[in-house]
Amino acid sequence: MSRTNEIKKNENRKFLHILHSALLGLALGIGLTGMLTVNASAAGKIGTVVTGRLNVREEPTTNSKILSKLEWGQTVRLTRQAERGWYEIKLNGKKCYVSEQYISTKGTSAHKTYLGNFTLTAYCGCASCCGVAGNLTASGTVPTQGRTVAMGGIDFGTKLLINGVVYTVEDRGTSYGHVDIFFNSHQDAVNFGMQSADVYLLS
Ligand SMILES: [Zn+2]
């Protein structure tokens, strides 16, 4: 091998080393800043929890033992798609499972903002709760227990996390800071009475 070739080879090696360092730096940068937004790697995708509380189960079935709970916005590495409707994840090195419908793999970030400790009351669709009995909410949706709430001063469609449940503001009737929660039955609404809870804005 001539001396010129030897120098060239060394330069190439140097260049490759710089390139390698740059790529490694880039990968680390993405890893550190983009846990919420970057998915994809050979090991599996990153999923974002998009429900108030997500049960982590021992087996891929709702009958199995709950090992832990994840909260809105937490990210988790999905080891693989397990049984239909379930993702396998690892918790402290142990295989466990989460329901697929509460995990977003679109790479969108999910944030939780504390709004305050609000007053909670309950209502149903009857004339005594609403003045006039109605079948639809003020925003035109079909009121649904476990989802529909009323609150003023905030856009329809806003998602609120209250006591681990994700609600959607679909009705009016109360001022900001007072959440009125929809129930199917008038008796359940009465039984709920008046409470208070920490309320988070989800985005
Ligand atoms: Zn009622």
Short mmCIF file of C-alpha atoms and ligand atoms in Angstrom, two decimals:
data_model
loop_
_atom_site.label_atom_id
_atom_site.label_comp_id
_atom_site.label_asym_id
_atom_site.label_seq_id
_atom_site.Cartn_x
_atom_site.Cartn_y
_atom_site.Cartn_z
CA MET A 1 0.00 0.00 0.00
CA SER A 2 1.38 3.40 -0.91
CA ARG A 3 1.81 6.14 1.62
CA THR A 4 -0.84 8.30 -0.08
CA ASN A 5 -3.42 5.54 0.21
CA GLU A 6 -2.55 5.01 3.82
CA ILE A 7 -3.17 8.72 4.59
CA LYS A 8 -6.42 8.65 2.68
CA LYS A 9 -7.56 5.61 4.59
CA ASN A 10 -6.80 7.31 7.90
CA GLU A 11 -8.72 10.37 6.81
CA ASN A 12 -11.68 8.23 5.85
CA ARG A 13 -11.57 6.54 9.19
CA LYS A 14 -11.45 9.93 10.91
CA PHE A 15 -14.42 11.11 8.88
CA LEU A 16 -16.40 8.00 9.76
CA HIS A 17 -15.59 8.52 13.41
CA ILE A 18 -16.88 12.12 13.29
CA LEU A 19 -20.01 11.00 11.43
CA HIS A 20 -20.61 8.26 13.96
CA SER A 21 -20.23 10.70 16.87
CA ALA A 22 -22.61 13.13 15.21
CA LEU A 23 -25.25 10.44 14.67
CA LEU A 24 -24.88 9.20 18.21
CA GLY A 25 -25.28 12.76 19.49
CA LEU A 26 -28.36 13.23 17.35
CA ALA A 27 -29.86 9.99 18.60
CA LEU A 28 -29.17 10.95 22.21
CA GLY A 29 -30.65 14.38 21.61
CA ILE A 30 -33.84 12.92 20.22
CA GLY A 31 -33.96 10.40 23.03
CA LEU A 32 -33.69 13.06 25.71
CA THR A 33 -35.94 15.72 24.28
CA GLY A 34 -38.43 13.62 22.38
CA MET A 35 -39.61 10.85 24.66
CA LEU A 36 -43.18 12.02 24.18
CA THR A 37 -43.05 12.64 20.48
CA VAL A 38 -40.68 10.10 19.02
CA ASN A 39 -41.71 6.55 18.55
CA ALA A 40 -40.15 3.71 16.66
CA SER A 41 -37.11 1.76 17.51
CA ALA A 42 -36.36 -1.89 17.06
CA ALA A 43 -37.51 -2.59 20.62
CA GLY A 44 -40.97 -1.14 20.11
CA LYS A 45 -43.02 2.01 20.02
CA ILE A 46 -43.56 4.54 22.75
CA GLY A 47 -47.19 4.79 23.79
CA THR A 48 -48.84 7.69 25.59
CA VAL A 49 -51.55 7.01 28.15
CA VAL A 50 -54.75 8.80 27.09
CA THR A 51 -57.07 7.92 29.93
CA GLY A 52 -57.32 9.10 33.51
CA ARG A 53 -56.06 5.89 35.07
CA LEU A 54 -54.89 2.91 33.11
CA ASN A 55 -54.74 -0.49 34.79
CA VAL A 56 -51.55 -2.46 34.25
CA ARG A 57 -52.50 -6.12 34.37
CA GLU A 58 -50.73 -9.40 34.93
CA GLU A 59 -52.38 -11.05 31.92
CA PRO A 60 -53.96 -9.63 28.75
CA THR A 61 -57.50 -9.83 30.11
CA THR A 62 -59.66 -7.58 32.27
CA ASN A 63 -60.15 -10.48 34.71
CA SER A 64 -56.50 -10.56 35.66
CA LYS A 65 -54.78 -8.93 38.59
CA ILE A 66 -54.03 -5.18 38.53
CA LEU A 67 -50.33 -4.70 39.19
CA SER A 68 -50.13 -0.94 38.84
CA LYS A 69 -51.84 2.09 37.34
CA LEU A 70 -50.61 4.60 34.81
CA GLU A 71 -51.90 8.16 34.49
CA TRP A 72 -52.80 10.49 31.65
CA GLY A 73 -49.76 11.59 29.67
CA GLN A 74 -47.35 8.97 31.02
CA THR A 75 -45.31 7.29 28.33
CA VAL A 76 -44.46 3.66 28.19
CA ARG A 77 -42.43 1.49 25.86
CA LEU A 78 -44.61 -1.10 24.19
CA THR A 79 -42.73 -4.38 23.99
CA ARG A 80 -45.14 -5.90 21.50
CA GLN A 81 -48.75 -6.33 20.51
CA ALA A 82 -49.98 -9.16 22.70
CA GLU A 83 -53.44 -10.69 22.56
CA ARG A 84 -56.00 -8.80 20.49
CA GLY A 85 -56.53 -5.39 22.07
CA TRP A 86 -53.58 -5.57 24.45
CA TYR A 87 -50.03 -4.29 24.48
CA GLU A 88 -47.29 -5.99 26.41
CA ILE A 89 -45.12 -3.64 28.44
CA LYS A 90 -42.45 -4.19 31.06
CA LEU A 91 -42.75 -2.91 34.58
CA ASN A 92 -39.61 -3.35 36.69
CA GLY A 93 -38.51 -5.98 34.20
CA LYS A 94 -41.73 -7.96 34.51
CA LYS A 95 -44.05 -8.55 31.55
CA CYS A 96 -47.49 -7.04 31.97
CA TYR A 97 -50.32 -5.75 29.83
CA VAL A 98 -52.32 -2.62 29.10
CA SER A 99 -55.47 -2.22 27.04
CA GLU A 100 -54.64 -0.89 23.60
CA GLN A 101 -57.61 1.49 23.39
CA TYR A 102 -56.16 3.78 26.06
CA ILE A 103 -52.71 4.06 24.47
CA SER A 104 -51.89 6.50 21.69
CA THR A 105 -49.01 5.55 19.44
CA LYS A 106 -49.37 8.56 17.16
CA GLY A 107 -46.44 10.25 18.85
CA THR A 108 -48.62 13.05 20.17
CA SER A 109 -47.76 14.38 23.58
CA ALA A 110 -50.39 14.51 26.30
CA HIS A 111 -50.28 17.18 28.97
CA LYS A 112 -52.08 17.71 32.25
CA THR A 113 -52.55 21.19 33.75
CA TYR A 114 -53.89 21.72 37.26
CA LEU A 115 -56.87 24.09 37.23
CA GLY A 116 -57.77 24.02 40.90
CA ASN A 117 -59.93 22.39 43.53
CA PHE A 118 -63.41 22.78 42.07
CA THR A 119 -66.92 22.24 43.36
CA LEU A 120 -68.62 19.18 41.89
CA THR A 121 -72.35 18.60 41.62
CA ALA A 122 -74.38 16.18 39.54
CA TYR A 123 -77.40 16.35 37.23
CA CYS A 124 -79.42 14.21 34.89
CA GLY A 125 -81.56 15.06 31.87
CA CYS A 126 -84.81 15.51 33.82
CA ALA A 127 -86.84 18.71 34.09
CA SER A 128 -85.99 19.09 37.75
CA CYS A 129 -82.23 19.07 37.00
CA CYS A 130 -82.32 21.00 33.73
CA GLY A 131 -85.40 23.21 33.89
CA VAL A 132 -86.68 21.54 30.75
CA ALA A 133 -86.13 17.85 30.08
CA GLY A 134 -83.88 17.44 27.07
CA ASN A 135 -82.18 14.67 25.18
CA LEU A 136 -79.14 16.57 24.00
CA THR A 137 -76.46 18.67 25.65
CA ALA A 138 -76.00 22.37 24.87
CA SER A 139 -73.23 21.38 22.46
CA GLY A 140 -75.55 18.97 20.65
CA THR A 141 -74.08 15.69 21.89
CA VAL A 142 -75.95 12.84 23.49
CA PRO A 143 -75.16 13.18 27.20
CA THR A 144 -73.19 10.20 28.45
CA GLN A 145 -72.49 9.17 32.00
CA GLY A 146 -68.75 8.98 32.65
CA ARG A 147 -68.03 11.55 29.94
CA THR A 148 -70.41 14.51 29.94
CA VAL A 149 -69.93 17.43 32.30
CA ALA A 150 -71.16 21.03 32.33
CA MET A 151 -69.01 24.04 33.11
CA GLY A 152 -69.04 27.64 31.97
CA GLY A 153 -66.10 29.73 30.82
CA ILE A 154 -64.41 26.94 28.91
CA ASP A 155 -64.79 25.62 25.35
CA PHE A 156 -67.05 22.70 24.55
CA GLY A 157 -64.93 19.65 23.93
CA THR A 158 -62.40 20.53 26.63
CA LYS A 159 -61.23 17.41 28.45
CA LEU A 160 -60.99 17.45 32.23
CA LEU A 161 -59.45 14.86 34.53
CA ILE A 162 -61.41 14.50 37.77
CA ASN A 163 -60.81 11.68 40.25
CA GLY A 164 -59.07 9.62 37.59
CA VAL A 165 -61.86 9.94 35.01
CA VAL A 166 -61.58 11.87 31.76
CA TYR A 167 -64.68 14.03 31.21
CA THR A 168 -65.61 16.28 28.30
CA VAL A 169 -67.26 19.68 28.74
CA GLU A 170 -70.43 19.34 26.66
CA ASP A 171 -72.98 21.34 28.62
CA ARG A 172 -73.49 24.73 30.21
CA GLY A 173 -75.26 25.70 33.40
CA THR A 174 -72.51 26.29 35.90
CA SER A 175 -69.84 28.93 36.17
CA TYR A 176 -66.14 28.26 35.79
CA GLY A 177 -64.81 26.42 38.82
CA HIS A 178 -68.01 24.44 39.34
CA VAL A 179 -68.28 21.19 37.41
CA ASP A 180 -71.70 19.60 37.02
CA ILE A 181 -71.38 15.90 36.23
CA PHE A 182 -73.98 14.08 34.15
CA PHE A 183 -75.65 10.91 35.44
CA ASN A 184 -78.23 8.73 33.68
CA SER A 185 -80.37 8.43 36.79
CA HIS A 186 -81.78 11.30 38.81
CA GLN A 187 -81.32 9.28 42.01
CA ASP A 188 -77.60 8.80 41.27
CA ALA A 189 -77.27 12.54 40.72
CA VAL A 190 -78.98 13.26 44.03
CA ASN A 191 -76.81 10.69 45.81
CA PHE A 192 -73.68 12.35 44.43
CA GLY A 193 -74.64 15.53 46.24
CA MET A 194 -71.97 18.20 46.42
CA GLN A 195 -68.29 17.35 46.53
CA SER A 196 -64.97 18.91 45.60
CA ALA A 197 -61.97 17.57 43.75
CA ASP A 198 -58.77 18.57 42.01
CA VAL A 199 -59.49 19.25 38.36
CA TYR A 200 -56.90 19.00 35.57
CA LEU A 201 -57.12 20.28 32.04
CA LEU A 202 -55.99 17.65 29.53
CA SER A 203 -54.44 18.53 26.24
ZN ZN B 1 -82.53 14.87 37.34
#
